[in-house]
């Protein structure tokens, strides 16, 4: 993963709105969300 790229597992990042929509069928833990926030 290069710097500036956003990698999400089980979610979709909307570039225009800056909103991360997680898929309903995926289990997202607080730790995963925290790691995603730190990566942005």
PDB file of N, CA and C in Angstrom:
ATOM      1  N   UNK A   1       0.853  -1.199   0.000  1.00  0.00           N
ATOM      2  CA  UNK A   1       0.000   0.000   0.000  1.00  0.00           C
ATOM      3  C   UNK A   1       0.885   1.243   0.000  1.00  0.00           C
ATOM      4  N   UNK A   2       0.672   2.092  -0.974  1.00  0.00           N
ATOM      5  CA  UNK A   2       1.463   3.317  -1.080  1.00  0.00           C
ATOM      6  C   UNK A   2       0.899   4.386  -0.151  1.00  0.00           C
ATOM      7  N   UNK A   3       1.725   5.356   0.187  1.00  0.00           N
ATOM      8  CA  UNK A   3       1.261   6.458   1.034  1.00  0.00           C
ATOM      9  C   UNK A   3       0.150   7.214   0.313  1.00  0.00           C
ATOM     10  N   UNK A   4      -0.890   7.554   1.058  1.00  0.00           N
ATOM     11  CA  UNK A   4      -1.993   8.303   0.482  1.00  0.00           C
ATOM     12  C   UNK A   4      -3.129   7.419   0.009  1.00  0.00           C
ATOM     13  N   UNK A   5      -2.865   6.118  -0.102  1.00  0.00           N
ATOM     14  CA  UNK A   5      -3.926   5.216  -0.510  1.00  0.00           C
ATOM     15  C   UNK A   5      -4.725   4.782   0.709  1.00  0.00           C
ATOM     16  N   UNK A   6      -6.002   4.525   0.495  1.00  0.00           N
ATOM     17  CA  UNK A   6      -6.863   4.112   1.595  1.00  0.00           C
ATOM     18  C   UNK A   6      -7.316   2.679   1.345  1.00  0.00           C
ATOM     19  N   UNK A   7      -6.991   1.804   2.264  1.00  0.00           N
ATOM     20  CA  UNK A   7      -7.389   0.405   2.139  1.00  0.00           C
ATOM     21  C   UNK A   7      -8.402   0.074   3.226  1.00  0.00           C
ATOM     22  N   UNK A   8      -9.549  -0.410   2.823  1.00  0.00           N
ATOM     23  CA  UNK A   8     -10.580  -0.785   3.781  1.00  0.00           C
ATOM     24  C   UNK A   8     -11.030  -2.210   3.499  1.00  0.00           C
ATOM     25  N   UNK A   9     -11.230  -2.969   4.562  1.00  0.00           N
ATOM     26  CA  UNK A   9     -11.731  -4.327   4.408  1.00  0.00           C
ATOM     27  C   UNK A   9     -13.193  -4.342   4.827  1.00  0.00           C
ATOM     28  N   UNK A  10     -14.065  -4.760   3.928  1.00  0.00           N
ATOM     29  CA  UNK A  10     -15.478  -4.834   4.253  1.00  0.00           C
ATOM     30  C   UNK A  10     -16.157  -3.486   4.258  1.00  0.00           C
ATOM     31  N   UNK A  11     -15.585  -2.520   3.549  1.00  0.00           N
ATOM     32  CA  UNK A  11     -16.196  -1.197   3.511  1.00  0.00           C
ATOM     33  C   UNK A  11     -15.905  -0.484   2.214  1.00  0.00           C
ATOM     34  N   UNK A  12     -16.642   0.580   1.968  1.00  0.00           N
ATOM     35  CA  UNK A  12     -16.456   1.368   0.766  1.00  0.00           C
ATOM     36  C   UNK A  12     -16.242   2.822   1.171  1.00  0.00           C
ATOM     37  N   UNK A  13     -15.146   3.418   0.701  1.00  0.00           N
ATOM     38  CA  UNK A  13     -14.867   4.816   1.036  1.00  0.00           C
ATOM     39  C   UNK A  13     -15.384   5.711  -0.074  1.00  0.00           C
ATOM     40  N   UNK A  14     -16.278   6.619   0.275  1.00  0.00           N
ATOM     41  CA  UNK A  14     -16.828   7.557  -0.697  1.00  0.00           C
ATOM     42  C   UNK A  14     -15.927   8.781  -0.737  1.00  0.00           C
ATOM     43  N   UNK A  15     -15.190   8.935  -1.820  1.00  0.00           N
ATOM     44  CA  UNK A  15     -14.213  10.016  -1.911  1.00  0.00           C
ATOM     45  C   UNK A  15     -14.894  11.383  -1.906  1.00  0.00           C
ATOM     46  N   UNK A  16     -16.044  11.483  -2.545  1.00  0.00           N
ATOM     47  CA  UNK A  16     -16.714  12.777  -2.665  1.00  0.00           C
ATOM     48  C   UNK A  16     -17.260  13.269  -1.332  1.00  0.00           C
ATOM     49  N   UNK A  17     -17.804  12.351  -0.535  1.00  0.00           N
ATOM     50  CA  UNK A  17     -18.415  12.757   0.733  1.00  0.00           C
ATOM     51  C   UNK A  17     -17.496  12.503   1.917  1.00  0.00           C
ATOM     52  N   UNK A  18     -16.477  11.663   1.716  1.00  0.00           N
ATOM     53  CA  UNK A  18     -15.579  11.338   2.818  1.00  0.00           C
ATOM     54  C   UNK A  18     -16.209  10.395   3.822  1.00  0.00           C
ATOM     55  N   UNK A  19     -17.262   9.689   3.389  1.00  0.00           N
ATOM     56  CA  UNK A  19     -17.970   8.785   4.289  1.00  0.00           C
ATOM     57  C   UNK A  19     -17.550   7.346   4.009  1.00  0.00           C
ATOM     58  N   UNK A  20     -17.351   6.605   5.083  1.00  0.00           N
ATOM     59  CA  UNK A  20     -17.027   5.189   4.940  1.00  0.00           C
ATOM     60  C   UNK A  20     -18.274   4.373   5.239  1.00  0.00           C
ATOM     61  N   UNK A  21     -18.751   3.643   4.237  1.00  0.00           N
ATOM     62  CA  UNK A  21     -19.929   2.796   4.415  1.00  0.00           C
ATOM     63  C   UNK A  21     -19.478   1.355   4.555  1.00  0.00           C
ATOM     64  N   UNK A  22     -19.720   0.764   5.725  1.00  0.00           N
ATOM     65  CA  UNK A  22     -19.341  -0.623   5.940  1.00  0.00           C
ATOM     66  C   UNK A  22     -20.472  -1.538   5.491  1.00  0.00           C
ATOM     67  N   UNK A  23     -20.096  -2.639   4.879  1.00  0.00           N
ATOM     68  CA  UNK A  23     -21.088  -3.594   4.404  1.00  0.00           C
ATOM     69  C   UNK A  23     -21.805  -4.220   5.591  1.00  0.00           C
ATOM     70  N   UNK A  24     -23.106  -4.441   5.416  1.00  0.00           N
ATOM     71  CA  UNK A  24     -23.928  -4.966   6.503  1.00  0.00           C
ATOM     72  C   UNK A  24     -23.531  -6.387   6.888  1.00  0.00           C
ATOM     73  N   UNK A  25     -22.968  -7.134   5.930  1.00  0.00           N
ATOM     74  CA  UNK A  25     -22.664  -8.531   6.217  1.00  0.00           C
ATOM     75  C   UNK A  25     -21.257  -8.728   6.770  1.00  0.00           C
ATOM     76  N   UNK A  26     -20.560  -7.620   7.006  1.00  0.00           N
ATOM     77  CA  UNK A  26     -19.211  -7.723   7.559  1.00  0.00           C
ATOM     78  C   UNK A  26     -19.228  -7.343   9.033  1.00  0.00           C
ATOM     79  N   UNK A  27     -18.402  -8.013   9.812  1.00  0.00           N
ATOM     80  CA  UNK A  27     -18.283  -7.678  11.228  1.00  0.00           C
ATOM     81  C   UNK A  27     -17.102  -6.737  11.385  1.00  0.00           C
ATOM     82  N   UNK A  28     -17.382  -5.521  11.821  1.00  0.00           N
ATOM     83  CA  UNK A  28     -16.331  -4.523  11.966  1.00  0.00           C
ATOM     84  C   UNK A  28     -16.146  -4.218  13.443  1.00  0.00           C
ATOM     85  N   UNK A  29     -14.967  -4.476  13.948  1.00  0.00           N
ATOM     86  CA  UNK A  29     -14.712  -4.235  15.361  1.00  0.00           C
ATOM     87  C   UNK A  29     -14.221  -2.811  15.559  1.00  0.00           C
ATOM     88  N   UNK A  30     -14.264  -2.364  16.799  1.00  0.00           N
ATOM     89  CA  UNK A  30     -13.791  -1.017  17.098  1.00  0.00           C
ATOM     90  C   UNK A  30     -12.309  -0.895  16.771  1.00  0.00           C
ATOM     91  N   UNK A  31     -11.565  -1.964  16.985  1.00  0.00           N
ATOM     92  CA  UNK A  31     -10.133  -1.942  16.699  1.00  0.00           C
ATOM     93  C   UNK A  31      -9.903  -1.727  15.201  1.00  0.00           C
ATOM     94  N   UNK A  32     -10.710  -2.393  14.369  1.00  0.00           N
ATOM     95  CA  UNK A  32     -10.576  -2.245  12.922  1.00  0.00           C
ATOM     96  C   UNK A  32     -10.888  -0.818  12.505  1.00  0.00           C
ATOM     97  N   UNK A  33     -11.937  -0.247  13.084  1.00  0.00           N
ATOM     98  CA  UNK A  33     -12.307   1.128  12.762  1.00  0.00           C
ATOM     99  C   UNK A  33     -11.202   2.086  13.189  1.00  0.00           C
ATOM    100  N   UNK A  34     -10.617   1.839  14.354  1.00  0.00           N
ATOM    101  CA  UNK A  34      -9.548   2.698  14.849  1.00  0.00           C
ATOM    102  C   UNK A  34      -8.341   2.631  13.922  1.00  0.00           C
ATOM    103  N   UNK A  35      -7.990   1.436  13.461  1.00  0.00           N
ATOM    104  CA  UNK A  35      -6.863   1.285  12.550  1.00  0.00           C
ATOM    105  C   UNK A  35      -7.145   2.002  11.235  1.00  0.00           C
ATOM    106  N   UNK A  36      -8.393   1.918  10.755  1.00  0.00           N
ATOM    107  CA  UNK A  36      -8.753   2.582   9.512  1.00  0.00           C
ATOM    108  C   UNK A  36      -8.650   4.092   9.668  1.00  0.00           C
ATOM    109  N   UNK A  37      -9.067   4.598  10.830  1.00  0.00           N
ATOM    110  CA  UNK A  37      -9.011   6.038  11.075  1.00  0.00           C
ATOM    111  C   UNK A  37      -7.563   6.508  11.144  1.00  0.00           C
ATOM    112  N   UNK A  38      -6.696   5.691  11.749  1.00  0.00           N
ATOM    113  CA  UNK A  38      -5.290   6.064  11.853  1.00  0.00           C
ATOM    114  C   UNK A  38      -4.614   6.037  10.492  1.00  0.00           C
ATOM    115  N   UNK A  39      -5.097   5.186   9.597  1.00  0.00           N
ATOM    116  CA  UNK A  39      -4.466   5.034   8.289  1.00  0.00           C
ATOM    117  C   UNK A  39      -4.802   6.197   7.360  1.00  0.00           C
ATOM    118  N   UNK A  40      -5.908   6.877   7.628  1.00  0.00           N
ATOM    119  CA  UNK A  40      -6.354   7.945   6.724  1.00  0.00           C
ATOM    120  C   UNK A  40      -5.502   9.190   6.900  1.00  0.00           C
TER     121      UNK A  40
END
